[in-house]
Amino acid sequence: MSRLSSLLGSFAFAAAALTGCGSSDLVLPSDGAPAELLITGGENQSGAAGSPLPDSLEVSVSDERGDPVAGHTVTFELDSEVTGARVTPDTATTRADGTARALWVVGVTRGTQSVVARVARGTEPLEVRFSATVGAAKAEKIAVASGNEQSARVGSRLANPLVVMVTDGFGNPVGGIPVTWNAESGSVDPVSVVTGEDGLAQTFWTLGASAGAQTVTASSSDLSGSPVTFTATALSGSPSTLIRVSGDDQSAAAGAELPNPLVVRLVDEAGNGVPNRAVTWVVATGGGTVSSPTSITDENGQASTRWTLGGPGGNTLNAVSSGIGVVGFTATATSGGGGGGGGAAPARLEFRVQPSDTEEDETMSPSVQVAVTDQSGDVVTDRELDIKLELLDDRDKVRGEVTKTTSSGVATFTIEISKEGKYRLRASADGLPSVESNEFEVED
């Protein structure tokens, strides 16, 4: 009887155990091999560069019957090497419900990144792939992208826009960041703009009216590098006016150089100096000479020459900018002192304006001038002498006024040469030694 009771008790216990195992709340580990690996969490997330994703990566391992496989190893591996990316842990063991989890810190590069979860199964492991979309981290820096150091005429729009780029701490472009532009001179359009997905913001700059360096700044609050400075060179416009700067209304002894140079300035409509333009200096009356018959305007638009006066009295000179205008200068030549003319005897001839290179059959400019001087080199202003001009090798090639009477000691010749070549002139007068000029060239 006691043996029967014992058997009945064993059957009752077994039945109770079987009844309990049928409950939906109880998961029993499987003794089967892994047959299926599924993603059960953490797929298709988005995160900022260099940051952990909000949800863990989760997989489940099951056998052929679909039952969970516990205690099996799952590896998590980055699909490609991306700076800053990591998975923790990189190896996990499935729990009783067949799941394993890992935390994914995405790399510092924008775009799509992926992780592969793998479970060993004979010669062909089971694999699944997680993907995540990585965006830029917090904006940290603003810098010039393009458009710096351009040049254009004053008042004109630069050919290329000014462009800045906003990036995070890893160099990824950041969109949606406001940028404000400010022009020190001229104007910008637009004044305020938001960066695009490429992190870029741009504006167009119309230069101000003053020639020289101009600047524009791009600002975005709290960003390293703000404000960013762009520079441009505003070039002067077309020349419009020739202005007398200094040197007018001076005086010196006849035949002497004035103490101060003659200075003019060539400007555009906005008053900016125009460089690299020729100014011609032409003696009008008095028979004087200039040190530079033609001079080139400097970076400020200025040109200058030195003026040696002719005979006593009023002397005049014109500064000429072709197609722009003429500026006149006056000076007074006094007699006596170093000026000659006080009864001194003529001693020699002297080229005061040497012949210049010219073209065949063209009037030579400036006109050649020959002065009569005494033993001290002063111009003899109180005598009238006839001076003759000729070529050293062929007199017939000179046309024009080849014989002139001095006025206040100076003879001015208007001549042209009829054939190309290199020549010298000879000046002669009765009772005085002849004198030769510098060599000059006549072109066809």
CSV table of C-alpha atoms in Angstrom, one decimal:
chain,number,residue,atom,x,y,z
A,1,MET,CA,0.0,0.0,0.0
A,2,SER,CA,2.8,2.4,0.8
A,3,ARG,CA,4.5,1.6,-2.5
A,4,LEU,CA,1.3,2.5,-4.4
A,5,SER,CA,1.0,5.8,-2.5
A,6,SER,CA,4.5,6.7,-3.4
A,7,LEU,CA,3.9,6.0,-7.1
A,8,LEU,CA,0.7,8.0,-7.1
A,9,GLY,CA,2.6,11.0,-5.5
A,10,SER,CA,5.3,10.9,-8.2
A,11,PHE,CA,2.7,10.9,-11.0
A,12,ALA,CA,0.9,13.9,-9.3
A,13,PHE,CA,4.2,15.8,-9.1
A,14,ALA,CA,5.0,15.2,-12.8
A,15,ALA,CA,1.5,16.2,-13.8
A,16,ALA,CA,1.9,19.4,-11.8
A,17,ALA,CA,5.2,20.1,-13.4
A,18,LEU,CA,3.9,19.6,-16.9
A,19,THR,CA,1.0,21.9,-16.1
A,20,GLY,CA,3.4,24.6,-14.9
A,21,CYS,CA,5.6,24.4,-18.0
A,22,GLY,CA,2.6,25.1,-20.2
A,23,SER,CA,2.3,28.7,-18.7
A,24,SER,CA,3.1,31.5,-21.2
A,25,ASP,CA,5.2,33.4,-18.7
A,26,LEU,CA,7.9,30.8,-18.6
A,27,VAL,CA,10.7,30.6,-21.2
A,28,LEU,CA,12.9,27.5,-21.2
A,29,PRO,CA,16.4,27.5,-22.7
A,30,SER,CA,16.8,25.4,-25.8
A,31,ASP,CA,19.5,22.8,-26.2
A,32,GLY,CA,19.3,23.3,-30.0
A,33,ALA,CA,21.9,24.9,-32.3
A,34,PRO,CA,21.4,28.5,-33.5
A,35,ALA,CA,19.3,28.6,-36.7
A,36,GLU,CA,18.1,32.2,-36.9
A,37,LEU,CA,19.5,35.6,-35.9
A,38,LEU,CA,17.1,38.5,-35.9
A,39,ILE,CA,17.4,42.3,-35.2
A,40,THR,CA,14.9,43.0,-32.3
A,41,GLY,CA,15.9,46.6,-31.5
A,42,GLY,CA,18.2,49.6,-32.3
A,43,GLU,CA,17.9,49.5,-36.1
A,44,ASN,CA,17.7,52.6,-38.3
A,45,GLN,CA,18.6,55.1,-35.6
A,46,SER,CA,19.9,58.7,-36.1
A,47,GLY,CA,22.5,60.4,-34.0
A,48,ALA,CA,25.1,63.1,-33.8
A,49,ALA,CA,28.7,62.5,-34.9
A,50,GLY,CA,30.9,61.0,-32.1
A,51,SER,CA,27.9,60.3,-29.8
A,52,PRO,CA,26.2,57.1,-28.5
A,53,LEU,CA,22.9,56.2,-30.2
A,54,PRO,CA,19.9,56.5,-27.9
A,55,ASP,CA,18.9,52.8,-28.1
A,56,SER,CA,21.0,49.6,-27.7
A,57,LEU,CA,21.5,47.3,-30.6
A,58,GLU,CA,19.6,44.1,-29.8
A,59,VAL,CA,19.5,40.7,-31.6
A,60,SER,CA,17.7,37.4,-30.8
A,61,VAL,CA,19.1,33.9,-31.5
A,62,SER,CA,16.7,31.0,-32.0
A,63,ASP,CA,16.9,27.3,-33.0
A,64,GLU,CA,15.1,25.5,-35.8
A,65,ARG,CA,11.9,25.2,-33.7
A,66,GLY,CA,12.0,29.0,-33.1
A,67,ASP,CA,12.9,28.5,-29.5
A,68,PRO,CA,15.4,31.0,-27.9
A,69,VAL,CA,19.0,29.9,-27.7
A,70,ALA,CA,20.7,31.0,-24.4
A,71,GLY,CA,24.4,31.2,-23.6
A,72,HIS,CA,25.5,31.6,-27.1
A,73,THR,CA,28.2,34.2,-28.2
A,74,VAL,CA,27.2,37.1,-30.4
A,75,THR,CA,29.9,39.4,-31.8
A,76,PHE,CA,29.2,43.1,-32.7
A,77,GLU,CA,31.7,44.5,-35.3
A,78,LEU,CA,31.9,47.8,-37.1
A,79,ASP,CA,31.3,47.3,-40.8
A,80,SER,CA,34.1,49.8,-41.7
A,81,GLU,CA,36.7,51.7,-39.8
A,82,VAL,CA,35.3,55.1,-38.9
A,83,THR,CA,37.2,57.4,-36.6
A,84,GLY,CA,35.6,57.5,-33.1
A,85,ALA,CA,33.2,54.6,-33.7
A,86,ARG,CA,33.0,51.7,-31.2
A,87,VAL,CA,30.6,49.0,-30.0
A,88,THR,CA,30.5,48.1,-26.3
A,89,PRO,CA,30.7,45.2,-25.6
A,90,ASP,CA,32.0,43.8,-28.9
A,91,THR,CA,31.1,40.3,-27.7
A,92,ALA,CA,27.9,39.4,-25.8
A,93,THR,CA,26.3,36.2,-24.5
A,94,THR,CA,22.6,35.5,-25.2
A,95,ARG,CA,20.3,35.6,-22.2
A,96,ALA,CA,17.6,33.1,-21.4
A,97,ASP,CA,15.3,34.8,-23.9
A,98,GLY,CA,18.0,34.4,-26.6
A,99,THR,CA,18.7,38.1,-26.8
A,100,ALA,CA,22.0,40.0,-26.7
A,101,ARG,CA,22.6,43.7,-26.6
A,102,ALA,CA,25.4,46.3,-27.3
A,103,LEU,CA,25.8,50.1,-27.2
A,104,TRP,CA,26.9,51.8,-30.4
A,105,VAL,CA,28.9,55.1,-30.4
A,106,VAL,CA,28.9,56.3,-34.0
A,107,GLY,CA,32.0,57.7,-35.6
A,108,VAL,CA,32.8,61.4,-36.3
A,109,THR,CA,31.9,61.4,-40.0
A,110,ARG,CA,28.5,62.4,-41.3
A,111,GLY,CA,26.5,59.8,-43.4
A,112,THR,CA,25.5,56.2,-43.1
A,113,GLN,CA,27.4,53.9,-40.7
A,114,SER,CA,26.8,50.2,-40.0
A,115,VAL,CA,27.5,47.4,-37.5
A,116,VAL,CA,27.4,43.7,-38.2
A,117,ALA,CA,26.1,41.2,-35.5
A,118,ARG,CA,27.4,37.7,-36.0
A,119,VAL,CA,26.7,34.2,-34.5
A,120,ALA,CA,28.9,31.2,-35.2
A,121,ARG,CA,27.1,28.3,-37.0
A,122,GLY,CA,29.3,25.7,-38.6
A,123,THR,CA,31.1,27.1,-41.6
A,124,GLU,CA,28.4,29.7,-42.4
A,125,PRO,CA,27.8,32.1,-39.5
A,126,LEU,CA,24.6,34.0,-39.1
A,127,GLU,CA,24.8,37.7,-39.7
A,128,VAL,CA,22.6,40.8,-39.5
A,129,ARG,CA,23.4,44.4,-40.2
A,130,PHE,CA,22.5,47.5,-38.3
A,131,SER,CA,22.4,50.9,-40.0
A,132,ALA,CA,22.4,54.4,-38.6
A,133,THR,CA,22.3,57.9,-40.0
A,134,VAL,CA,24.9,60.2,-38.6
A,135,GLY,CA,24.5,63.9,-38.6
A,136,ALA,CA,26.8,66.8,-37.6
A,137,ALA,CA,27.5,67.4,-34.0
A,138,LYS,CA,27.0,70.9,-32.4
A,139,ALA,CA,28.3,73.8,-34.5
A,140,GLU,CA,31.6,75.0,-33.2
A,141,LYS,CA,33.6,76.9,-35.9
A,142,ILE,CA,33.1,79.4,-38.8
A,143,ALA,CA,35.7,80.0,-41.4
A,144,VAL,CA,36.3,81.4,-44.9
A,145,ALA,CA,35.3,78.9,-47.7
A,146,SER,CA,35.9,81.1,-50.8
A,147,GLY,CA,35.7,84.6,-52.2
A,148,ASN,CA,38.4,86.3,-50.2
A,149,GLU,CA,41.0,88.7,-51.7
A,150,GLN,CA,39.2,89.6,-54.9
A,151,SER,CA,39.5,92.9,-56.7
A,152,ALA,CA,37.2,95.1,-58.8
A,153,ARG,CA,36.6,98.7,-59.7
A,154,VAL,CA,35.2,101.0,-57.1
A,155,GLY,CA,31.4,100.8,-56.8
A,156,SER,CA,31.2,97.5,-58.7
A,157,ARG,CA,30.1,94.0,-57.5
A,158,LEU,CA,32.7,91.4,-57.0
A,159,ALA,CA,32.7,88.5,-59.5
A,160,ASN,CA,32.4,85.8,-56.9
A,161,PRO,CA,30.3,85.6,-53.7
A,162,LEU,CA,31.8,85.6,-50.3
A,163,VAL,CA,31.3,82.1,-48.7
A,164,VAL,CA,31.8,80.9,-45.2
A,165,MET,CA,31.4,77.3,-43.8
A,166,VAL,CA,30.2,76.4,-40.4
A,167,THR,CA,31.4,73.0,-39.0
A,168,ASP,CA,31.2,70.9,-35.9
A,169,GLY,CA,34.2,69.9,-33.8
A,170,PHE,CA,35.0,67.1,-36.2
A,171,GLY,CA,34.9,69.2,-39.4
A,172,ASN,CA,31.4,68.2,-40.5
A,173,PRO,CA,29.4,70.9,-42.2
A,174,VAL,CA,26.4,72.1,-40.0
A,175,GLY,CA,23.2,73.4,-41.6
A,176,GLY,CA,20.7,75.8,-40.1
A,177,ILE,CA,23.1,78.2,-38.5
A,178,PRO,CA,22.4,82.0,-38.9
A,179,VAL,CA,25.2,84.1,-40.3
A,180,THR,CA,25.2,88.0,-40.4
A,181,TRP,CA,27.3,90.0,-42.9
A,182,ASN,CA,28.6,93.5,-42.3
A,183,ALA,CA,30.3,95.7,-45.0
A,184,GLU,CA,32.7,98.3,-43.7
A,185,SER,CA,32.5,99.9,-47.2
A,186,GLY,CA,30.0,99.3,-49.9
A,187,SER,CA,27.1,96.9,-49.4
A,188,VAL,CA,26.3,93.2,-49.1
A,189,ASP,CA,23.2,91.2,-50.2
A,190,PRO,CA,21.8,89.4,-48.4
A,191,VAL,CA,22.8,90.8,-45.0
A,192,SER,CA,21.6,87.7,-43.0
A,193,VAL,CA,21.5,84.1,-44.2
A,194,VAL,CA,21.2,80.5,-42.8
A,195,THR,CA,23.8,77.8,-43.6
A,196,GLY,CA,22.6,75.0,-45.9
A,197,GLU,CA,23.1,71.3,-45.4
A,198,ASP,CA,26.5,71.8,-46.8
A,199,GLY,CA,27.3,74.2,-44.0
A,200,LEU,CA,27.8,77.1,-46.4
A,201,ALA,CA,26.4,80.6,-46.3
A,202,GLN,CA,27.1,83.3,-48.9
A,203,THR,CA,26.5,86.9,-49.9
A,204,PHE,CA,27.4,89.2,-52.7
A,205,TRP,CA,29.6,92.3,-52.1
A,206,THR,CA,29.3,95.6,-54.0
A,207,LEU,CA,32.5,97.7,-53.3
A,208,GLY,CA,32.4,101.2,-51.9
A,209,ALA,CA,33.6,104.3,-53.7
A,210,SER,CA,37.1,104.6,-52.2
A,211,ALA,CA,40.0,102.9,-53.9
A,212,GLY,CA,42.2,100.6,-51.8
A,213,ALA,CA,41.6,97.8,-49.3
A,214,GLN,CA,38.0,97.2,-48.1
A,215,THR,CA,36.6,94.6,-45.7
A,216,VAL,CA,33.4,92.6,-44.9
A,217,THR,CA,32.9,90.5,-41.8
A,218,ALA,CA,30.7,87.4,-41.3
A,219,SER,CA,29.5,86.7,-37.8
A,220,SER,CA,27.8,83.8,-36.0
A,221,SER,CA,27.5,84.1,-32.2
A,222,ASP,CA,29.5,81.8,-30.0
A,223,LEU,CA,31.3,80.1,-32.8
A,224,SER,CA,35.1,79.9,-32.9
A,225,GLY,CA,36.5,82.1,-35.6
A,226,SER,CA,33.7,84.6,-35.5
A,227,PRO,CA,33.8,87.2,-37.0
A,228,VAL,CA,35.4,86.1,-40.2
A,229,THR,CA,37.0,88.9,-42.2
A,230,PHE,CA,37.0,89.1,-46.1
A,231,THR,CA,39.2,91.7,-47.8
A,232,ALA,CA,39.0,93.1,-51.4
A,233,THR,CA,41.0,95.7,-53.3
A,234,ALA,CA,38.9,98.4,-54.9
A,235,LEU,CA,40.6,99.7,-58.0
A,236,SER,CA,40.2,103.3,-59.2
A,237,GLY,CA,37.8,103.9,-62.1
A,238,SER,CA,38.4,105.5,-65.5
A,239,PRO,CA,40.3,108.8,-65.3
A,240,SER,CA,38.1,111.9,-65.5
A,241,THR,CA,40.0,114.9,-64.2
A,242,LEU,CA,43.6,116.2,-64.1
A,243,ILE,CA,44.2,118.3,-61.0
A,244,ARG,CA,47.1,120.7,-60.1
A,245,VAL,CA,48.6,119.7,-56.8
A,246,SER,CA,51.6,121.9,-56.2
A,247,GLY,CA,54.4,123.9,-57.9
A,248,ASP,CA,52.4,126.7,-59.5
A,249,ASP,CA,53.4,130.4,-59.3
A,250,GLN,CA,57.1,130.0,-58.3
A,251,SER,CA,60.0,132.2,-59.3
A,252,ALA,CA,63.7,131.7,-60.0
A,253,ALA,CA,66.5,133.3,-62.0
A,254,ALA,CA,66.2,133.0,-65.7
A,255,GLY,CA,67.7,129.7,-66.8
A,256,ALA,CA,67.5,128.3,-63.3
A,257,GLU,CA,65.5,125.3,-62.0
A,258,LEU,CA,62.5,126.1,-59.8
A,259,PRO,CA,63.0,125.1,-56.2
A,260,ASN,CA,59.9,122.8,-56.1
A,261,PRO,CA,58.7,120.2,-58.6
A,262,LEU,CA,55.4,120.6,-60.5
A,263,VAL,CA,52.9,118.0,-59.3
A,264,VAL,CA,49.5,117.0,-60.8
A,265,ARG,CA,47.1,114.2,-59.9
A,266,LEU,CA,44.8,112.2,-62.2
A,267,VAL,CA,41.6,111.1,-60.6
A,268,ASP,CA,38.4,109.2,-61.4
A,269,GLU,CA,34.9,110.5,-60.8
A,270,ALA,CA,35.0,109.5,-57.1
A,271,GLY,CA,38.3,111.4,-56.6
A,272,ASN,CA,40.5,108.3,-56.4
A,273,GLY,CA,43.9,108.5,-57.9
A,274,VAL,CA,44.4,106.7,-61.2
A,275,PRO,CA,47.9,105.0,-61.5
A,276,ASN,CA,50.0,104.1,-64.5
A,277,ARG,CA,48.8,106.9,-66.9
A,278,ALA,CA,51.1,109.2,-68.9
A,279,VAL,CA,51.2,112.9,-68.3
A,280,THR,CA,53.1,115.1,-70.8
A,281,TRP,CA,54.8,118.3,-69.7
A,282,VAL,CA,54.9,121.0,-72.5
A,283,VAL,CA,56.6,124.3,-72.2
A,284,ALA,CA,54.3,126.9,-73.6
A,285,THR,CA,56.2,130.3,-73.3
A,286,GLY,CA,59.5,131.5,-72.0
A,287,GLY,CA,61.7,128.8,-73.6
A,288,GLY,CA,62.3,126.7,-70.5
A,289,THR,CA,62.8,123.0,-70.2
A,290,VAL,CA,61.6,120.1,-68.0
A,291,SER,CA,63.5,117.2,-66.5
A,292,SER,CA,60.9,114.6,-67.6
A,293,PRO,CA,58.8,115.5,-70.7
A,294,THR,CA,56.6,112.6,-69.9
A,295,SER,CA,56.0,111.0,-66.5
A,296,ILE,CA,53.7,108.2,-65.3
A,297,THR,CA,51.2,108.6,-62.5
A,298,ASP,CA,52.0,106.7,-59.3
A,299,GLU,CA,49.7,104.6,-57.1
A,300,ASN,CA,48.1,107.8,-55.8
A,301,GLY,CA,47.6,109.1,-59.3
A,302,GLN,CA,50.4,111.8,-59.0
A,303,ALA,CA,53.0,112.7,-61.6
A,304,SER,CA,55.7,115.3,-61.4
A,305,THR,CA,58.6,117.0,-63.2
A,306,ARG,CA,61.2,119.7,-62.6
A,307,TRP,CA,61.0,123.0,-64.5
A,308,THR,CA,64.1,125.0,-65.6
A,309,LEU,CA,63.0,128.5,-66.6
A,310,GLY,CA,63.8,130.2,-69.9
A,311,GLY,CA,64.2,134.0,-70.3
A,312,PRO,CA,63.3,136.7,-67.8
A,313,GLY,CA,59.6,137.4,-67.3
A,314,GLY,CA,56.6,135.1,-67.3
A,315,ASN,CA,57.1,131.5,-68.2
A,316,THR,CA,54.2,129.1,-68.7
A,317,LEU,CA,53.9,125.3,-69.0
A,318,ASN,CA,51.1,122.8,-69.5
A,319,ALA,CA,50.6,119.3,-68.0
A,320,VAL,CA,48.6,117.2,-70.5
A,321,SER,CA,46.7,114.0,-69.9
A,322,SER,CA,45.5,112.8,-73.3
A,323,GLY,CA,41.8,112.7,-73.6
A,324,ILE,CA,41.3,114.0,-70.1
A,325,GLY,CA,42.5,117.6,-69.8
A,326,VAL,CA,45.2,120.2,-69.5
A,327,VAL,CA,46.5,122.0,-66.3
A,328,GLY,CA,48.6,125.1,-66.6
A,329,PHE,CA,51.5,126.3,-64.5
A,330,THR,CA,53.1,129.8,-64.4
A,331,ALA,CA,56.4,131.0,-63.1
A,332,THR,CA,58.4,134.2,-63.1
A,333,ALA,CA,62.0,134.2,-64.3
A,334,THR,CA,64.1,137.0,-62.8
A,335,SER,CA,67.2,138.5,-64.5
A,336,GLY,CA,70.6,138.8,-62.8
A,337,GLY,CA,72.1,136.4,-60.3
A,338,GLY,CA,72.6,133.1,-61.9
A,339,GLY,CA,70.1,134.0,-64.7
A,340,GLY,CA,72.5,135.5,-67.2
A,341,GLY,CA,71.3,138.2,-69.6
A,342,GLY,CA,73.2,140.9,-67.8
A,343,GLY,CA,75.4,141.8,-70.7
A,344,ALA,CA,77.4,138.6,-70.7
A,345,ALA,CA,78.8,137.5,-74.1
A,346,PRO,CA,77.4,134.4,-75.8
A,347,ALA,CA,79.9,131.5,-75.4
A,348,ARG,CA,78.3,128.3,-76.4
A,349,LEU,CA,75.1,126.5,-77.6
A,350,GLU,CA,73.3,124.0,-75.4
A,351,PHE,CA,70.5,121.6,-76.1
A,352,ARG,CA,67.9,122.4,-73.4
A,353,VAL,CA,65.3,119.9,-74.8
A,354,GLN,CA,67.0,117.0,-76.5
A,355,PRO,CA,65.4,115.3,-79.6
A,356,SER,CA,63.1,112.4,-78.6
A,357,ASP,CA,62.2,109.2,-80.4
A,358,THR,CA,59.6,109.7,-83.0
A,359,GLU,CA,57.9,108.2,-86.1
A,360,GLU,CA,58.7,108.9,-89.7
A,361,ASP,CA,57.1,112.2,-91.0
A,362,GLU,CA,55.7,112.9,-87.6
A,363,THR,CA,56.3,116.2,-85.8
A,364,MET,CA,58.7,115.7,-83.0
A,365,SER,CA,57.3,116.3,-79.5
A,366,PRO,CA,58.3,117.9,-77.4
A,367,SER,CA,59.9,120.5,-79.6
A,368,VAL,CA,63.7,120.6,-79.6
A,369,GLN,CA,65.2,123.7,-77.8
A,370,VAL,CA,68.7,125.1,-78.1
A,371,ALA,CA,69.9,127.9,-75.8
A,372,VAL,CA,72.7,130.4,-76.0
A,373,THR,CA,74.7,130.5,-72.8
A,374,ASP,CA,77.6,132.5,-71.4
A,375,GLN,CA,80.8,131.1,-69.9
A,376,SER,CA,79.0,130.4,-66.6
A,377,GLY,CA,76.3,128.4,-68.3
A,378,ASP,CA,73.6,131.1,-67.9
A,379,VAL,CA,71.2,131.8,-70.7
A,380,VAL,CA,72.1,135.0,-72.6
A,381,THR,CA,68.7,136.6,-72.9
A,382,ASP,CA,69.5,140.0,-74.3
A,383,ARG,CA,70.9,138.9,-77.6
A,384,GLU,CA,69.2,137.5,-80.7
A,385,LEU,CA,71.1,134.9,-82.6
A,386,ASP,CA,70.1,132.7,-85.6
A,387,ILE,CA,70.6,129.0,-84.8
A,388,LYS,CA,70.6,126.3,-87.5
A,389,LEU,CA,69.6,122.7,-86.9
A,390,GLU,CA,70.7,119.8,-89.1
A,391,LEU,CA,71.3,116.0,-89.1
A,392,LEU,CA,74.9,114.9,-88.8
A,393,ASP,CA,74.8,112.6,-91.8
A,394,ASP,CA,72.0,113.8,-94.1
A,395,ARG,CA,70.6,117.4,-94.0
A,396,ASP,CA,67.8,116.6,-96.5
A,397,LYS,CA,66.0,114.3,-94.1
A,398,VAL,CA,65.0,117.2,-91.7
A,399,ARG,CA,61.9,119.1,-92.6
A,400,GLY,CA,60.3,122.0,-90.8
A,401,GLU,CA,61.8,125.1,-89.1
A,402,VAL,CA,65.5,124.3,-89.3
A,403,THR,CA,66.7,127.9,-88.6
A,404,LYS,CA,65.2,129.9,-85.7
A,405,THR,CA,66.0,133.2,-84.0
A,406,THR,CA,66.4,133.0,-80.3
A,407,SER,CA,63.8,134.5,-78.0
A,408,SER,CA,65.1,135.3,-74.5
A,409,GLY,CA,68.1,133.2,-75.4
A,410,VAL,CA,66.3,130.1,-76.6
A,411,ALA,CA,65.4,128.8,-80.0
A,412,THR,CA,62.5,126.3,-80.3
A,413,PHE,CA,62.4,124.0,-83.4
A,414,THR,CA,59.3,122.3,-84.9
A,415,ILE,CA,60.8,119.5,-87.1
A,416,GLU,CA,60.1,116.1,-88.5
A,417,ILE,CA,62.4,113.4,-90.0
A,418,SER,CA,61.5,111.9,-93.4
A,419,LYS,CA,63.2,108.5,-93.0
A,420,GLU,CA,63.5,105.8,-90.3
A,421,GLY,CA,66.9,105.3,-88.6
A,422,LYS,CA,69.0,106.5,-85.7
A,423,TYR,CA,70.3,110.1,-85.8
A,424,ARG,CA,72.0,113.0,-84.0
A,425,LEU,CA,71.3,116.7,-84.5
A,426,ARG,CA,73.9,119.4,-84.8
A,427,ALA,CA,73.1,123.0,-83.7
A,428,SER,CA,75.2,125.8,-85.0
A,429,ALA,CA,75.3,129.7,-84.9
A,430,ASP,CA,77.8,132.2,-86.3
A,431,GLY,CA,80.7,132.8,-84.0
A,432,LEU,CA,79.9,129.9,-81.7
A,433,PRO,CA,81.1,126.3,-81.6
A,434,SER,CA,78.5,123.8,-82.9
A,435,VAL,CA,77.0,121.3,-80.5
A,436,GLU,CA,75.6,117.7,-81.0
A,437,SER,CA,72.5,116.2,-79.5
A,438,ASN,CA,71.9,112.8,-77.9
A,439,GLU,CA,71.1,110.0,-80.3
A,440,PHE,CA,67.4,109.4,-81.1
A,441,GLU,CA,65.5,106.9,-83.2
A,442,VAL,CA,62.9,107.4,-86.0
A,443,GLU,CA,60.6,104.4,-86.6
A,444,ASP,CA,58.7,103.6,-89.8
